[in-house]
XYZ file of C-alpha atoms in Angstrom:
424
model
C -36.826 -14.988 -46.983
C -39.869 -15.847 -44.859
C -37.628 -17.003 -42.027
C -35.729 -13.777 -42.179
C -38.926 -11.722 -41.982
C -40.141 -13.831 -39.037
C -36.856 -13.356 -37.195
C -37.040 -9.606 -37.781
C -40.585 -9.489 -36.440
C -39.613 -11.462 -33.342
C -36.650 -9.203 -32.720
C -38.830 -6.122 -33.072
C -41.358 -7.614 -30.687
C -38.630 -8.282 -28.105
C -37.328 -4.700 -28.363
C -40.886 -3.343 -28.000
C -41.507 -5.472 -24.875
C -38.182 -4.422 -23.373
C -38.908 -0.720 -23.977
C -42.427 -1.012 -22.560
C -41.138 -2.823 -19.470
C -38.390 -0.225 -18.905
C -40.945 2.574 -19.191
C -43.232 0.862 -16.667
C -40.313 0.436 -14.301
C -39.423 4.108 -14.571
C -42.987 5.061 -13.585
C -43.605 2.430 -10.911
C -40.009 2.304 -9.502
C -39.611 -1.424 -9.996
C -36.251 -3.160 -9.936
C -33.580 -2.228 -12.442
C -33.510 -4.390 -15.534
C -30.219 -5.559 -16.923
C -28.951 -3.059 -19.423
C -31.252 -0.286 -18.227
C -30.326 2.415 -15.679
C -33.070 4.013 -13.604
C -32.630 7.346 -11.853
C -32.788 7.266 -8.011
C -36.037 8.513 -6.506
C -35.901 11.864 -4.691
C -36.516 11.737 -0.953
C -37.761 14.490 1.275
C -35.283 15.508 3.982
C -36.052 13.850 7.293
C -36.193 15.888 10.494
C -34.983 14.172 13.610
C -37.596 13.671 16.320
C -35.104 14.948 18.874
C -35.014 18.328 17.196
C -38.746 18.860 17.471
C -38.753 17.533 21.012
C -36.047 19.981 22.001
C -38.108 22.845 20.569
C -41.044 21.761 22.721
C -38.778 21.359 25.737
C -37.687 25.004 25.353
C -41.131 25.996 26.638
C -40.441 24.042 29.829
C -38.697 26.610 31.998
C -38.429 24.490 35.190
C -36.011 21.701 34.166
C -34.631 19.076 36.537
C -30.843 19.064 36.860
C -30.511 15.814 38.811
C -28.874 14.107 35.818
C -26.045 16.642 35.643
C -22.500 15.282 36.254
C -21.020 16.071 39.666
C -18.485 18.670 38.360
C -21.210 20.703 36.682
C -23.346 20.627 39.818
C -20.400 21.765 41.895
C -19.867 24.635 39.478
C -23.541 25.587 39.771
C -23.377 25.578 43.591
C -20.243 27.772 43.503
C -21.902 30.239 41.123
C -24.785 30.706 43.523
C -22.440 32.610 45.843
C -21.264 34.984 43.095
C -24.558 36.596 42.128
C -27.112 36.276 39.343
C -26.560 33.266 37.082
C -27.291 34.171 33.475
C -27.734 31.259 31.057
C -28.343 30.426 27.436
C -31.190 27.907 27.284
C -32.462 26.268 24.078
C -34.530 23.340 25.373
C -32.042 20.448 25.451
C -28.971 22.474 26.316
C -28.248 24.992 29.017
C -24.981 26.937 29.163
C -24.057 29.178 32.069
C -22.399 32.464 31.170
C -20.114 32.987 34.203
C -18.543 36.199 32.860
C -21.885 37.922 32.366
C -22.151 39.791 35.674
C -25.567 41.190 36.559
C -26.642 42.649 39.878
C -28.529 40.224 42.121
C -27.981 37.638 44.845
C -29.511 34.321 45.881
C -31.170 34.144 49.280
C -31.848 30.814 51.052
C -35.437 30.020 51.918
C -36.210 26.900 53.865
C -39.405 25.082 53.027
C -41.257 22.062 54.395
C -39.292 18.948 53.558
C -41.073 17.077 50.790
C -40.381 14.038 48.614
C -41.468 13.193 45.115
C -40.863 10.562 42.399
C -40.888 11.296 38.683
C -41.205 8.261 36.444
C -40.341 8.239 32.757
C -41.336 5.425 30.351
C -40.827 6.842 26.858
C -38.828 9.433 24.951
C -41.615 12.016 24.921
C -41.828 11.980 28.712
C -38.037 12.121 28.934
C -37.792 15.297 26.811
C -40.705 16.863 28.653
C -39.526 16.137 32.228
C -35.736 16.028 31.919
C -34.819 18.006 28.756
C -31.283 18.850 29.854
C -30.267 15.217 30.122
C -32.625 13.746 27.573
C -30.035 13.176 24.818
C -27.623 11.324 27.128
C -30.320 9.333 28.943
C -32.327 8.251 25.898
C -30.156 5.212 25.268
C -30.466 4.036 28.875
C -34.248 4.513 28.757
C -34.486 2.331 25.642
C -32.397 -0.336 27.284
C -34.105 -0.443 30.674
C -37.601 0.766 29.722
C -37.926 3.035 32.750
C -36.224 5.949 34.519
C -37.262 7.243 37.936
C -36.043 10.257 39.897
C -36.760 10.278 43.640
C -36.201 13.720 45.154
C -36.269 15.158 48.679
C -36.355 18.948 48.798
C -35.432 21.109 51.797
C -35.780 24.596 50.279
C -34.601 26.884 47.519
C -32.230 29.673 46.703
C -34.276 32.571 45.266
C -32.869 35.456 43.215
C -33.296 38.926 44.721
C -32.421 42.487 43.570
C -32.164 41.469 39.910
C -32.704 44.402 37.557
C -32.820 43.568 33.827
C -32.852 47.239 32.884
C -29.159 47.448 33.801
C -28.246 44.320 31.830
C -24.724 44.802 30.395
C -24.210 44.871 26.680
C -20.893 43.159 26.087
C -19.479 40.056 24.443
C -19.702 38.038 27.672
C -23.508 38.309 27.682
C -24.133 37.531 23.997
C -26.597 34.618 23.713
C -28.185 35.130 27.134
C -31.838 34.020 27.212
C -32.706 33.404 30.887
C -31.575 34.000 34.425
C -31.965 31.364 37.139
C -34.735 32.826 39.246
C -34.684 30.051 41.815
C -32.961 26.699 42.469
C -34.386 24.015 44.698
C -31.840 21.881 46.593
C -32.004 18.623 48.519
C -31.136 14.925 47.940
C -32.021 12.628 45.034
C -31.593 9.244 43.423
C -31.826 8.578 39.688
C -32.707 4.956 38.950
C -33.168 2.925 35.781
C -35.103 -0.278 35.109
C -37.389 -2.046 37.560
C -40.237 -2.926 35.187
C -41.521 -6.482 34.891
C -41.888 -8.085 31.470
C -43.735 -11.410 30.907
C -42.275 -13.339 28.012
C -45.028 -15.982 27.667
C -46.062 -19.432 28.944
C -44.456 -22.609 27.587
C -44.539 -26.034 29.226
C -43.335 -29.557 28.476
C -44.512 -30.515 25.025
C -45.536 -26.933 24.381
C -48.326 -27.014 27.007
C -48.375 -25.412 30.415
C -45.487 -23.900 32.388
C -44.568 -20.209 32.521
C -41.634 -17.901 32.187
C -41.137 -14.203 32.955
C -38.290 -11.756 33.158
C -37.819 -8.382 34.789
C -35.201 -5.715 34.409
C -33.202 -5.033 37.588
C -33.395 -1.548 39.039
C -30.032 0.196 39.272
C -28.991 3.523 40.760
C -27.392 5.712 38.062
C -26.722 8.827 40.131
C -27.400 9.973 43.674
C -26.443 12.851 45.910
C -27.165 13.761 49.526
C -28.940 11.928 52.234
C -32.753 12.399 52.437
C -32.750 11.814 56.183
C -30.486 14.869 56.628
C -32.864 17.263 54.937
C -34.850 17.677 58.127
C -31.724 19.064 59.729
C -31.671 22.114 57.401
C -32.129 25.443 59.129
C -33.405 28.876 58.220
C -29.779 29.947 57.772
C -28.629 27.275 55.296
C -29.415 23.785 54.008
C -27.723 20.799 55.591
C -24.465 20.022 53.704
C -25.830 16.568 52.844
C -29.089 18.028 51.534
C -27.806 20.807 49.240
C -27.562 19.173 45.848
C -29.244 21.117 42.998
C -32.559 19.499 42.077
C -34.597 21.797 39.865
C -34.083 25.183 38.153
C -36.779 27.827 37.746
C -35.721 29.937 34.803
C -36.819 33.509 34.288
C -36.898 34.648 30.634
C -34.989 37.823 29.886
C -36.810 40.641 28.069
C -36.865 40.338 24.297
C -34.693 43.448 23.837
C -31.953 41.687 25.844
C -32.212 38.227 24.224
C -32.147 39.746 20.739
C -28.977 41.797 20.872
C -26.412 42.339 18.225
C -22.685 42.997 18.452
C -21.541 46.231 20.046
C -21.838 49.226 17.757
C -24.643 47.764 15.656
C -28.287 48.753 15.305
C -31.210 46.479 14.407
C -32.894 47.822 11.297
C -36.278 46.591 10.065
C -36.460 47.236 6.331
C -40.091 47.515 5.283
C -41.451 46.757 1.792
C -41.406 49.583 -0.750
C -44.446 48.383 -2.738
C -46.586 45.281 -2.147
C -45.772 42.410 -4.445
C -42.309 43.691 -5.446
C -39.022 42.113 -4.427
C -36.844 44.983 -3.301
C -33.270 44.078 -2.267
C -31.416 45.672 0.604
C -27.815 46.051 -0.524
C -24.516 47.171 0.931
C -22.446 48.291 -2.045
C -22.826 45.486 -4.575
C -23.644 42.829 -1.970
C -27.248 41.785 -1.354
C -28.067 41.594 2.328
C -31.766 40.571 2.335
C -35.136 41.104 0.609
C -37.813 43.268 2.166
C -39.369 42.863 4.616
C -36.392 41.801 6.737
C -34.595 42.618 10.006
C -30.850 42.677 10.422
C -28.261 43.917 12.898
C -26.323 46.388 10.782
C -23.363 48.733 11.079
C -24.932 52.220 10.985
C -21.789 53.660 9.393
C -22.222 51.595 6.215
C -24.211 52.936 3.201
C -27.390 50.969 2.416
C -29.654 51.040 -0.644
C -32.899 49.466 -1.721
C -32.950 48.270 -5.328
C -35.692 46.917 -7.569
C -35.177 45.257 -10.952
C -38.556 45.364 -12.845
C -37.259 43.535 -15.925
C -35.269 43.882 -19.111
C -37.201 46.703 -20.769
C -37.580 48.866 -17.642
C -35.162 50.914 -15.637
C -34.042 49.738 -12.196
C -35.272 51.734 -9.235
C -32.925 52.659 -6.391
C -33.771 54.283 -3.050
C -30.772 55.369 -1.006
C -30.987 54.947 2.769
C -29.729 58.019 4.651
C -26.915 57.879 7.212
C -28.099 55.701 10.110
C -25.542 56.931 12.624
C -27.744 59.767 14.010
C -30.409 57.168 14.862
C -28.143 54.398 16.246
C -28.726 55.336 19.890
C -32.285 53.948 19.561
C -30.776 50.452 18.955
C -33.848 49.328 16.967
C -35.233 51.314 14.060
C -37.650 50.955 11.178
C -36.591 51.927 7.674
C -39.692 52.827 5.658
C -38.832 53.669 2.017
C -41.000 55.647 -0.353
C -40.159 55.008 -4.071
C -39.881 57.504 -6.866
C -43.231 59.053 -7.925
C -43.171 58.461 -11.693
C -46.339 60.498 -12.299
C -44.956 63.499 -10.479
C -41.645 63.082 -12.293
C -43.317 63.092 -15.747
C -45.456 66.096 -14.824
C -42.431 67.946 -13.554
C -40.470 67.238 -16.730
C -43.346 68.568 -18.892
C -43.736 71.721 -16.791
C -39.999 72.289 -16.779
C -39.810 71.829 -20.574
C -42.631 74.231 -21.420
C -41.540 76.641 -18.736
C -38.026 76.638 -20.085
C -39.271 77.300 -23.616
C -41.404 80.161 -22.292
C -38.483 81.722 -20.417
C -36.191 81.540 -23.467
C -38.867 82.891 -25.830
C -39.888 85.657 -23.446
C -36.286 86.692 -22.924
C -35.672 86.912 -26.670
C -38.901 88.906 -27.355
C -38.188 91.306 -24.519
C -34.656 91.922 -25.705
C -35.686 92.470 -29.336
C -38.607 94.715 -28.374
C -36.439 96.778 -26.105
C -34.079 97.517 -28.987
C -36.764 99.035 -31.240
C -38.549 102.312 -30.906
C -41.844 100.723 -31.909
C -41.196 97.481 -30.091
C -43.490 98.105 -27.115
C -45.939 95.416 -28.156
C -43.146 92.857 -28.673
C -41.557 93.816 -25.364
C -44.851 93.424 -23.513
C -45.499 90.074 -25.183
C -41.991 88.985 -24.203
C -42.500 89.975 -20.572
C -45.801 88.090 -20.426
C -44.239 85.015 -22.014
C -41.259 85.222 -19.642
C -43.517 85.454 -16.568
C -45.618 82.536 -17.782
C -42.500 80.486 -18.369
C -41.222 81.200 -14.859
C -44.596 80.223 -13.427
C -44.304 76.865 -15.126
C -40.565 76.365 -14.566
C -40.554 76.802 -10.757
C -43.165 74.143 -9.925
C -41.761 71.889 -12.621
C -38.314 71.891 -11.007
C -39.894 71.323 -7.566
C -41.892 68.352 -8.843
C -38.820 66.737 -10.435
C -36.898 67.063 -7.185
C -39.829 65.968 -5.002
C -40.557 62.905 -7.159
C -37.366 61.178 -5.979
C -37.779 58.378 -3.430
C -36.973 59.031 0.206
C -36.730 57.102 3.429
C -38.462 57.696 6.760
C -36.632 56.316 9.816
C -38.464 55.777 13.088
C -37.708 53.960 16.357
C -39.007 50.391 16.169
C -40.758 50.700 19.543
C -42.573 53.955 18.610
C -44.119 54.492 15.215
C -44.070 58.309 15.408
C -40.748 59.819 14.292
C -38.548 61.754 16.701
C -37.537 65.333 15.893
C -35.508 65.378 12.718
C -36.045 61.685 12.232
C -38.254 61.711 9.144
C -35.321 60.963 6.918
C -33.905 63.006 4.091
C -34.589 63.047 0.394
C -31.585 62.206 -1.750
């Protein structure tokens, strides 16, 4: 009996210790015990360093293009003869839009021949100095420890007669962010390696001696002959000193960069009341929550809806037809919700006014049918007039209490003629 009680106590103690240990592991994330499953720990999503570097590189509007492959450079040189080169630039990528034709031409300007060397030793320098080729060159930089670009410039092609006000609005120009304002040309060499690395000193028996290693410098890409750059003239660069070296990008105006598909208008839906989540809907589909901006089809019907909770009635403000305002391209939609106080007051006035009109009508009719009904008839007329005085403003208040929408051009806050919206 005693042995049985002792075994039971020992078994209970072992279970207690196992449970305590499992609890401690769940809190401190220790290793999984046999027979116990622990939930995996949540991890915050990691953002790649390259993504943030590319965002910083987007502010660098004078990128080198020496690392471009030969076919892309040849395409760039050919495009110089066709007019303004419109591009989509996001920091680490640049895409030419050859079918986006904008007035302008590139004129050659010879400059004093000059040489320069850009050295890169880490990824931050790579993304800052050569963002367009950073992703492809990062592996070579890690391997060799150094990249160097030696350039010789003879002049530049500069954009003239470019007019952004006549920028076309078509599918070929969607995504445009910049135009190449100038392009320097010349000769260059892109090298990797060439840095010395000392490994340590070890001699016989572990004393004395020395050993060192250095990475060999290799030419990755090159174009043109620097010695020929002096032969460039005012008419044109020398054929062996005409390779694209560096772009000078000119940002397009914001109203060109931010363009929607043809036939759409950008609508900025403003909040109805502070602290309330109003939804912008198209039919039964939610589009966004105020405040928000969207390129929308002006022919579609839009509404603003608010759900205050279970025991209250939903509020809806209908947006008027946007087609009369679509020629402004960017508009503000400023809703005004239903005025509940005015609605209640209008209902009360309409109710009492209606009672007065009915009562006055009855008294007037009865008094008019009696020979001695002058007093009743006069009372009826007074009651009828009082009822009408209450009924008219009551009806107006009920109608006026409904929400309405004011539509104005986004660039100008004052509404244009007839642009103050309509009350539903």
